[in-house]
Amino acid sequence: MIALTSLDSAPSSSNELNTINASNNGSQDPRSIPTDPPTITQYTLPNDSVELDRLEDQALALAKLMHNNPIHAPLNKPQRLVDVGCGSGIVTCGLGVTYPDAQIYGIDITPVPSRSQPQNVHFIRGDVRELLVRDERLSAGSVDFVFSRLLILGMTDWQGYVGDIVSALRRGGWVEIQEYALEWYLNGKHCSSGWSWVTAMEKAAERTGRDLRCGKNAKDYMERAGLVDVQVK
């Protein structure tokens, strides 16, 4: 799902997206990422070459699914963009190519591997909610666009997260969230509501603050944070 929202006197629009393609417009071959030993971080999976390859393949597949149109917010000459949970950095670099006159910041709790990147792309390691408080590059009211995708297993306070990124937006800024909902459909009808293993997963996730239906709930999170013009795709 894609949730877009933009900021009026605060951010005001929201879209749920699935992919972004950084393999075009001069981006480097994602396979040039070096093989490094795993890094121990808060990240659920190892930060090794196998996981980085998976992230690159996932991004390329999602980009193809969205016809190489990964960003749905109607951006107009943005100056500062933030990619939250940037992983291997493929989406961040794609934004840097698409918006060469803007400053692009990719944020992740685990180190982003060394890779060829546009000069306007910068990576910051840390928890985005802490960085929004102490990193002046992300100061309140300074960001034109915040993008995040597939934080489903890492985010433990969605409402708090959305509220924090809203505070960083300029007037007229946009937020775009691309997320998943743990639901299955058959012939267009929801069929997994009575599945015991799905119920067990949801209850286990709730105990840690995780929302396995965050893709479906993103619109509500945005509206509660004061965003307007919320769109779901």
mmCIF file of C-alpha atoms in Angstrom:
data_model
loop_
_atom_site.group_PDB
_atom_site.id
_atom_site.type_symbol
_atom_site.label_atom_id
_atom_site.label_comp_id
_atom_site.label_asym_id
_atom_site.label_seq_id
_atom_site.Cartn_x
_atom_site.Cartn_y
_atom_site.Cartn_z
ATOM 1 C CA MET A 1 0.000 0.000 0.000
ATOM 2 C CA ILE A 2 1.085 3.586 -0.599
ATOM 3 C CA ALA A 3 0.156 6.446 1.672
ATOM 4 C CA LEU A 4 0.901 10.042 0.707
ATOM 5 C CA THR A 5 0.359 13.119 2.779
ATOM 6 C CA SER A 6 1.363 16.755 2.621
ATOM 7 C CA LEU A 7 1.810 19.567 5.091
ATOM 8 C CA ASP A 8 -0.473 22.567 5.012
ATOM 9 C CA SER A 9 0.468 24.535 8.085
ATOM 10 C CA ALA A 10 2.031 21.217 8.893
ATOM 11 C CA PRO A 11 2.589 18.279 6.407
ATOM 12 C CA SER A 12 -0.454 17.362 4.365
ATOM 13 C CA SER A 13 -0.393 14.272 2.197
ATOM 14 C CA SER A 14 0.305 10.562 2.341
ATOM 15 C CA ASN A 15 0.847 7.691 -0.122
ATOM 16 C CA GLU A 16 1.607 3.988 0.334
ATOM 17 C CA LEU A 17 4.209 2.878 -2.208
ATOM 18 C CA ASN A 18 5.892 -0.375 -3.090
ATOM 19 C CA THR A 19 9.124 0.294 -4.990
ATOM 20 C CA ILE A 20 11.754 2.647 -6.276
ATOM 21 C CA ASN A 21 14.282 2.125 -9.031
ATOM 22 C CA ALA A 22 17.758 3.575 -8.642
ATOM 23 C CA SER A 23 19.245 1.501 -11.440
ATOM 24 C CA ASN A 24 18.509 4.073 -14.131
ATOM 25 C CA ASN A 25 19.603 7.676 -14.769
ATOM 26 C CA GLY A 26 23.243 6.892 -14.237
ATOM 27 C CA SER A 27 22.976 5.076 -10.932
ATOM 28 C CA GLN A 28 25.708 2.540 -10.307
ATOM 29 C CA ASP A 29 25.233 -1.184 -10.683
ATOM 30 C CA PRO A 30 23.928 -2.366 -7.284
ATOM 31 C CA ARG A 31 26.122 -5.459 -7.552
ATOM 32 C CA SER A 32 29.190 -3.294 -7.003
ATOM 33 C CA ILE A 33 28.501 -3.386 -3.255
ATOM 34 C CA PRO A 34 31.467 -5.095 -1.581
ATOM 35 C CA THR A 35 31.217 -8.236 0.496
ATOM 36 C CA ASP A 36 31.736 -7.375 4.159
ATOM 37 C CA PRO A 37 31.401 -9.412 7.354
ATOM 38 C CA PRO A 38 28.110 -9.034 9.245
ATOM 39 C CA THR A 39 27.767 -5.982 11.460
ATOM 40 C CA ILE A 40 25.977 -6.417 14.788
ATOM 41 C CA THR A 41 23.241 -3.771 15.055
ATOM 42 C CA GLN A 42 19.590 -3.451 16.070
ATOM 43 C CA TYR A 43 18.665 -4.549 12.556
ATOM 44 C CA THR A 44 16.639 -7.766 12.563
ATOM 45 C CA LEU A 45 18.768 -9.461 9.886
ATOM 46 C CA PRO A 46 22.569 -9.613 9.404
ATOM 47 C CA ASN A 47 24.103 -6.641 7.622
ATOM 48 C CA ASP A 48 26.110 -8.802 5.222
ATOM 49 C CA SER A 49 26.455 -9.172 1.455
ATOM 50 C CA VAL A 50 23.605 -11.690 1.265
ATOM 51 C CA GLU A 51 21.170 -9.304 2.951
ATOM 52 C CA LEU A 52 22.402 -6.351 0.891
ATOM 53 C CA ASP A 53 21.840 -8.341 -2.309
ATOM 54 C CA ARG A 54 18.322 -9.158 -1.093
ATOM 55 C CA LEU A 55 17.585 -5.486 -0.444
ATOM 56 C CA GLU A 56 18.867 -4.506 -3.884
ATOM 57 C CA ASP A 57 16.814 -7.204 -5.618
ATOM 58 C CA GLN A 58 13.749 -6.184 -3.609
ATOM 59 C CA ALA A 59 14.126 -2.529 -4.587
ATOM 60 C CA LEU A 60 14.544 -3.374 -8.268
ATOM 61 C CA ALA A 61 11.537 -5.714 -8.221
ATOM 62 C CA LEU A 62 9.369 -3.095 -6.539
ATOM 63 C CA ALA A 63 10.518 -0.490 -9.027
ATOM 64 C CA LYS A 64 9.506 -2.714 -11.911
ATOM 65 C CA LEU A 65 6.137 -3.347 -10.258
ATOM 66 C CA MET A 66 5.541 0.418 -10.134
ATOM 67 C CA HIS A 67 6.652 0.960 -13.746
ATOM 68 C CA ASN A 68 9.828 2.709 -12.584
ATOM 69 C CA ASN A 69 7.764 5.442 -10.936
ATOM 70 C CA PRO A 70 8.632 4.886 -7.272
ATOM 71 C CA ILE A 71 7.833 8.342 -5.911
ATOM 72 C CA HIS A 72 4.196 9.400 -5.990
ATOM 73 C CA ALA A 73 4.276 12.683 -4.080
ATOM 74 C CA PRO A 74 3.915 15.754 -6.357
ATOM 75 C CA LEU A 75 7.294 17.246 -5.511
ATOM 76 C CA ASN A 76 8.170 20.645 -6.960
ATOM 77 C CA LYS A 77 11.860 21.562 -6.787
ATOM 78 C CA PRO A 78 12.435 20.069 -3.313
ATOM 79 C CA GLN A 79 15.590 21.174 -1.504
ATOM 80 C CA ARG A 80 15.888 18.602 1.281
ATOM 81 C CA LEU A 81 14.709 14.985 1.158
ATOM 82 C CA VAL A 82 15.005 12.211 3.746
ATOM 83 C CA ASP A 83 14.903 8.464 3.114
ATOM 84 C CA VAL A 84 14.170 6.688 6.413
ATOM 85 C CA GLY A 85 15.366 3.094 6.752
ATOM 86 C CA CYS A 86 17.482 3.462 3.608
ATOM 87 C CA GLY A 87 19.100 -0.002 3.842
ATOM 88 C CA SER A 88 21.616 -0.425 1.026
ATOM 89 C CA GLY A 89 21.090 3.165 -0.123
ATOM 90 C CA ILE A 90 19.719 2.294 -3.562
ATOM 91 C CA VAL A 91 16.574 4.410 -3.157
ATOM 92 C CA THR A 92 18.513 7.288 -1.601
ATOM 93 C CA CYS A 93 20.906 7.392 -4.547
ATOM 94 C CA GLY A 94 17.987 7.269 -6.951
ATOM 95 C CA LEU A 95 16.533 10.350 -5.275
ATOM 96 C CA GLY A 96 19.902 12.049 -5.583
ATOM 97 C CA VAL A 97 19.938 11.451 -9.339
ATOM 98 C CA THR A 98 16.319 12.551 -9.786
ATOM 99 C CA TYR A 99 16.783 15.738 -7.728
ATOM 100 C CA PRO A 100 20.401 16.853 -8.352
ATOM 101 C CA ASP A 101 19.851 20.314 -6.858
ATOM 102 C CA ALA A 102 18.545 18.952 -3.538
ATOM 103 C CA GLN A 103 20.329 17.548 -0.505
ATOM 104 C CA ILE A 104 19.348 13.917 0.119
ATOM 105 C CA TYR A 105 19.815 12.196 3.496
ATOM 106 C CA GLY A 106 19.541 8.447 3.920
ATOM 107 C CA ILE A 107 19.038 7.272 7.509
ATOM 108 C CA ASP A 108 19.453 3.768 8.898
ATOM 109 C CA ILE A 109 20.326 2.159 12.226
ATOM 110 C CA THR A 110 22.831 -0.099 10.480
ATOM 111 C CA PRO A 111 25.813 1.097 8.395
ATOM 112 C CA VAL A 112 25.121 1.761 4.724
ATOM 113 C CA PRO A 113 27.742 -0.011 2.564
ATOM 114 C CA SER A 114 30.264 2.006 0.614
ATOM 115 C CA ARG A 115 28.993 2.628 -2.898
ATOM 116 C CA SER A 116 29.244 5.131 -5.723
ATOM 117 C CA GLN A 117 26.777 7.897 -4.961
ATOM 118 C CA PRO A 118 25.806 11.353 -6.192
ATOM 119 C CA GLN A 119 27.562 14.212 -4.424
ATOM 120 C CA ASN A 120 24.274 15.459 -3.010
ATOM 121 C CA VAL A 121 23.584 12.167 -1.174
ATOM 122 C CA HIS A 122 24.604 11.768 2.480
ATOM 123 C CA PHE A 123 24.100 8.824 4.826
ATOM 124 C CA ILE A 124 23.463 9.162 8.553
ATOM 125 C CA ARG A 125 23.560 6.234 10.943
ATOM 126 C CA GLY A 126 21.149 6.300 13.866
ATOM 127 C CA ASP A 127 17.557 6.183 15.078
ATOM 128 C CA VAL A 128 15.569 8.693 13.037
ATOM 129 C CA ARG A 129 13.503 9.826 16.014
ATOM 130 C CA GLU A 130 16.659 10.676 17.964
ATOM 131 C CA LEU A 131 18.320 12.297 14.954
ATOM 132 C CA LEU A 132 15.334 14.572 14.407
ATOM 133 C CA VAL A 133 16.035 16.032 17.843
ATOM 134 C CA ARG A 134 19.814 16.431 17.700
ATOM 135 C CA ASP A 135 20.958 16.571 14.053
ATOM 136 C CA GLU A 136 20.632 20.108 12.697
ATOM 137 C CA ARG A 137 20.474 18.792 9.126
ATOM 138 C CA LEU A 138 17.031 17.477 10.093
ATOM 139 C CA SER A 139 15.880 20.467 12.095
ATOM 140 C CA ALA A 140 12.198 21.268 12.553
ATOM 141 C CA GLY A 141 10.503 22.762 9.510
ATOM 142 C CA SER A 142 13.468 22.143 7.190
ATOM 143 C CA VAL A 143 12.508 19.052 5.152
ATOM 144 C CA ASP A 144 10.476 19.016 1.921
ATOM 145 C CA PHE A 145 9.936 15.272 1.630
ATOM 146 C CA VAL A 146 10.187 12.254 3.937
ATOM 147 C CA PHE A 147 10.078 8.804 2.372
ATOM 148 C CA SER A 148 10.010 5.435 4.138
ATOM 149 C CA ARG A 149 9.287 1.895 3.045
ATOM 150 C CA LEU A 150 8.976 -1.505 4.718
ATOM 151 C CA LEU A 151 9.675 -0.467 8.293
ATOM 152 C CA ILE A 152 7.055 -3.025 9.329
ATOM 153 C CA LEU A 153 9.409 -5.166 11.453
ATOM 154 C CA GLY A 154 11.469 -2.310 12.830
ATOM 155 C CA MET A 155 9.016 0.395 13.878
ATOM 156 C CA THR A 156 7.637 0.014 17.405
ATOM 157 C CA ASP A 157 5.697 3.292 17.633
ATOM 158 C CA TRP A 158 4.126 4.264 14.340
ATOM 159 C CA GLN A 159 2.099 7.150 15.694
ATOM 160 C CA GLY A 160 5.120 8.619 17.438
ATOM 161 C CA TYR A 161 7.238 8.189 14.309
ATOM 162 C CA VAL A 162 4.735 9.925 12.046
ATOM 163 C CA GLY A 163 4.326 12.732 14.550
ATOM 164 C CA ASP A 164 8.087 13.259 14.683
ATOM 165 C CA ILE A 165 8.595 13.388 10.923
ATOM 166 C CA VAL A 166 5.698 15.827 10.609
ATOM 167 C CA SER A 167 7.616 18.222 12.872
ATOM 168 C CA ALA A 168 10.549 18.147 10.440
ATOM 169 C CA LEU A 169 8.468 19.145 7.405
ATOM 170 C CA ARG A 170 8.286 22.559 5.840
ATOM 171 C CA ARG A 171 4.883 24.049 5.096
ATOM 172 C CA GLY A 172 3.693 22.232 1.950
ATOM 173 C CA GLY A 173 6.077 19.332 2.545
ATOM 174 C CA TRP A 174 5.151 15.731 1.804
ATOM 175 C CA VAL A 175 5.394 12.352 3.526
ATOM 176 C CA GLU A 176 5.269 9.112 1.581
ATOM 177 C CA ILE A 177 5.003 5.738 3.326
ATOM 178 C CA GLN A 178 5.144 2.460 1.419
ATOM 179 C CA GLU A 179 4.132 -0.400 3.677
ATOM 180 C CA TYR A 180 2.761 -3.906 3.884
ATOM 181 C CA ALA A 181 -0.264 -5.343 5.676
ATOM 182 C CA LEU A 182 -0.227 -8.961 6.844
ATOM 183 C CA GLU A 183 -3.396 -9.905 4.992
ATOM 184 C CA TRP A 184 -4.157 -12.458 2.277
ATOM 185 C CA TYR A 185 -6.814 -12.224 -0.398
ATOM 186 C CA LEU A 186 -8.422 -14.835 -2.639
ATOM 187 C CA ASN A 187 -10.395 -13.708 -5.675
ATOM 188 C CA GLY A 188 -10.414 -10.197 -4.265
ATOM 189 C CA LYS A 189 -11.762 -11.201 -0.853
ATOM 190 C CA HIS A 190 -9.899 -11.065 2.453
ATOM 191 C CA CYS A 191 -9.403 -14.692 3.501
ATOM 192 C CA SER A 192 -6.837 -14.686 6.327
ATOM 193 C CA SER A 193 -8.805 -13.130 9.200
ATOM 194 C CA GLY A 194 -9.448 -16.523 10.826
ATOM 195 C CA TRP A 195 -6.002 -18.023 10.315
ATOM 196 C CA SER A 196 -4.589 -18.923 13.718
ATOM 197 C CA TRP A 197 -0.950 -18.398 12.773
ATOM 198 C CA VAL A 198 -1.696 -14.892 11.480
ATOM 199 C CA THR A 199 -3.495 -14.058 14.721
ATOM 200 C CA ALA A 200 -0.547 -15.411 16.736
ATOM 201 C CA MET A 201 1.929 -13.300 14.745
ATOM 202 C CA GLU A 202 -0.149 -10.171 15.219
ATOM 203 C CA LYS A 203 -0.430 -10.693 18.973
ATOM 204 C CA ALA A 204 3.317 -11.317 19.277
ATOM 205 C CA ALA A 205 4.041 -8.180 17.252
ATOM 206 C CA GLU A 206 1.672 -6.086 19.358
ATOM 207 C CA ARG A 207 3.596 -7.012 22.507
ATOM 208 C CA THR A 208 6.641 -5.247 21.062
ATOM 209 C CA GLY A 209 4.694 -2.301 19.662
ATOM 210 C CA ARG A 210 4.834 -3.502 16.045
ATOM 211 C CA ASP A 211 1.885 -3.137 13.696
ATOM 212 C CA LEU A 212 1.666 -5.866 11.057
ATOM 213 C CA ARG A 213 -1.134 -3.928 9.348
ATOM 214 C CA CYS A 214 0.806 -0.678 9.208
ATOM 215 C CA GLY A 215 0.287 -0.376 5.460
ATOM 216 C CA LYS A 216 -3.441 -0.351 6.010
ATOM 217 C CA ASN A 217 -3.225 1.904 9.078
ATOM 218 C CA ALA A 218 -0.821 4.507 7.650
ATOM 219 C CA LYS A 219 -3.655 6.797 6.618
ATOM 220 C CA ASP A 220 -4.998 6.931 10.168
ATOM 221 C CA TYR A 221 -1.544 7.591 11.618
ATOM 222 C CA MET A 222 -1.083 10.503 9.223
ATOM 223 C CA GLU A 223 -4.458 12.064 9.849
ATOM 224 C CA ARG A 224 -3.996 11.836 13.619
ATOM 225 C CA ALA A 225 -0.673 13.645 13.206
ATOM 226 C CA GLY A 226 -2.473 16.551 11.544
ATOM 227 C CA LEU A 227 -1.634 15.810 7.924
ATOM 228 C CA VAL A 228 -4.093 16.694 5.180
ATOM 229 C CA ASP A 229 -4.748 15.589 1.585
ATOM 230 C CA VAL A 230 -4.001 11.991 2.583
ATOM 231 C CA GLN A 231 -4.107 9.592 -0.360
ATOM 232 C CA VAL A 232 -3.878 5.803 -0.406
ATOM 233 C CA LYS A 233 -2.875 3.858 -3.525
#
